[in-house]
Amino acid sequence: MPATGHTVKVNLPLSPYSVRIAAGLIERVGAEVASVSTSRRVGVVTDSTVGPLYIDRVTSSLRSGGFEPIVATIPAGEAHKTLPTLLPVYDAFLNARFERSTPIIALGGGVVGDMTGFVAATILRGVPFIQIPMTLLAMVDASVGGKTGVDHAAGKNLIGAFHQPAIVLIDPDVLKSLPPRELRSGLAECIKHEIIRDEAGFAKLEANLDRILQLDITTVADLIAHNVQIKANVVAADPFENGERVHLNFGHTFGHAIETVSNFSYAHGEAIALGMTAACHAAVKLGMLTQIDKDRITRLISRAGLPIAGMKLDVDAVVDAMFFDKKVKDGKLRFVLPGRIGHVVIRDDLPRGLVAEAIHSLKG
Ligand SMILES: NC(=O)c1ccc[n+]([C@@H]2O[C@H](COP(=O)([O-])OP(=O)(O)OC[C@H]3O[C@@H](n4cnc5c(N)ncnc54)[C@H](O)[C@@H]3O)[C@@H](O)[C@H]2O)c1
Ligand SMILES: [Zn+2]
């Protein structure tokens, strides 16, 4: 195994799986897939941006591993994360007479991962699913945990299923072709993971941030492995989001509303950066978090090239959007707020005035 190699186990009781992280892994997909499947054929779903860059390397490695790949390419971008986009994918795989044992690989960011997972969950009532996440967000967040699905006009991710992958293959080298704004967006989720679970990890991220932004691959591989471990621990403790998995929503109650009201001009991670900042503001006002910890958090977010201020959106529009979120229970908004770096609590008793004030604080 190369020096940057890591394996993280996701210990789900019924369907444990491994997340392999190693530079150059994209060239060895065939051997890795052979470790979990004896099928001859294998489906691959990619998008119109990732496909031209990587599909040849993946299919030739699959062929060397004895597989016959059948590739379906979907248009890139969240706007295409809908059921109609998937119809030609089902056609391609059903016409090729896929069987219950034929695995389907997602080669792309979180959009391709969620959509491919949904195909794998539903085609023939479920076939094995393999993730090759290609964005930092997909590596540290979307590829682990088994949430799959598509958007609907009524909201994001409203149609979906839980379907865990058989294996997740991560090659940190592929981040070199990722637009820098997408890299920073993924870093927002890494910062989130440290705030909810790991003060020492937060300090390490503070120390390593510049090397990470320069894509020093050993440091980036460590970061990915550490973040996958955090997500794996949370998911293994609460596979269906009945309890502590909700901690992963830190920054997301504010952030989703900001993302929606901005009409997606904020990238997801940028909206989450503002959302984490607003959540910290509320936590300080409630006497839960020290100003020192809040400043440390916002300094790291800002150093990662993510916004903590300068928001131009209408505060009332953001507050209203928050109450429309699918996660609102009995009209009560649930917030995940930090008590300190590395520890969060769930609160559903925030007065609307404080919520509005926290959003207003982002305008400065
Ligand atoms: N399932 C989950 O638990 C979970 C968690 C978080 C987010 N998500 C979902 O993930 C999606 C967002 O994922 P994303 O941020 O990865 O967006 P994305 O999949 O749209 O990828 C962003 C862009 O980067 C391109 N790209 C991807 N990898 C590349 C590479 N290596 N080089 C060059 N270009 C590359 C893509 O083609 C796309 O244009 C959302 O739909 C969200 O709902 C799911
Ligand atoms: Zn997120």
XYZ file of N, CA, C and O and ligand atoms in Angstrom, residues 137 141 189 192 248 250 252 256 268-269 272, ligand 2:
45
model
N -16.340 17.239 -0.785
C -17.608 17.073 -0.074
C -18.095 15.634 -0.176
O -18.520 15.035 0.812
N -18.274 13.345 3.195
C -19.649 13.485 3.677
C -20.603 12.576 2.904
O -21.058 11.549 3.415
N -17.509 21.231 5.429
C -18.007 20.028 6.122
C -16.921 19.447 7.040
O -17.227 18.892 8.095
N -16.986 21.497 10.084
C -18.187 21.078 10.832
C -17.917 19.816 11.650
O -18.244 19.752 12.834
N -24.843 16.137 12.574
C -24.216 16.473 11.279
C -24.905 17.658 10.615
O -24.391 18.223 9.651
N -25.231 20.455 12.006
C -24.698 21.715 12.545
C -24.431 22.692 11.393
O -23.785 22.334 10.397
N -26.509 23.667 9.298
C -27.349 23.394 8.127
C -28.766 23.955 8.240
O -29.416 24.163 7.229
N -29.104 25.843 5.012
C -30.014 25.460 3.922
C -30.893 26.634 3.519
O -31.147 26.862 2.339
N -22.972 25.226 -1.549
C -23.453 24.585 -0.310
C -22.515 24.883 0.874
O -22.965 25.345 1.919
N -21.231 24.666 0.686
C -20.287 24.867 1.790
C -20.210 26.324 2.234
O -19.997 26.604 3.421
N -23.162 26.842 4.380
C -22.953 26.158 5.666
C -21.963 26.944 6.533
O -22.098 27.006 7.755
Zn -23.676 19.813 4.067
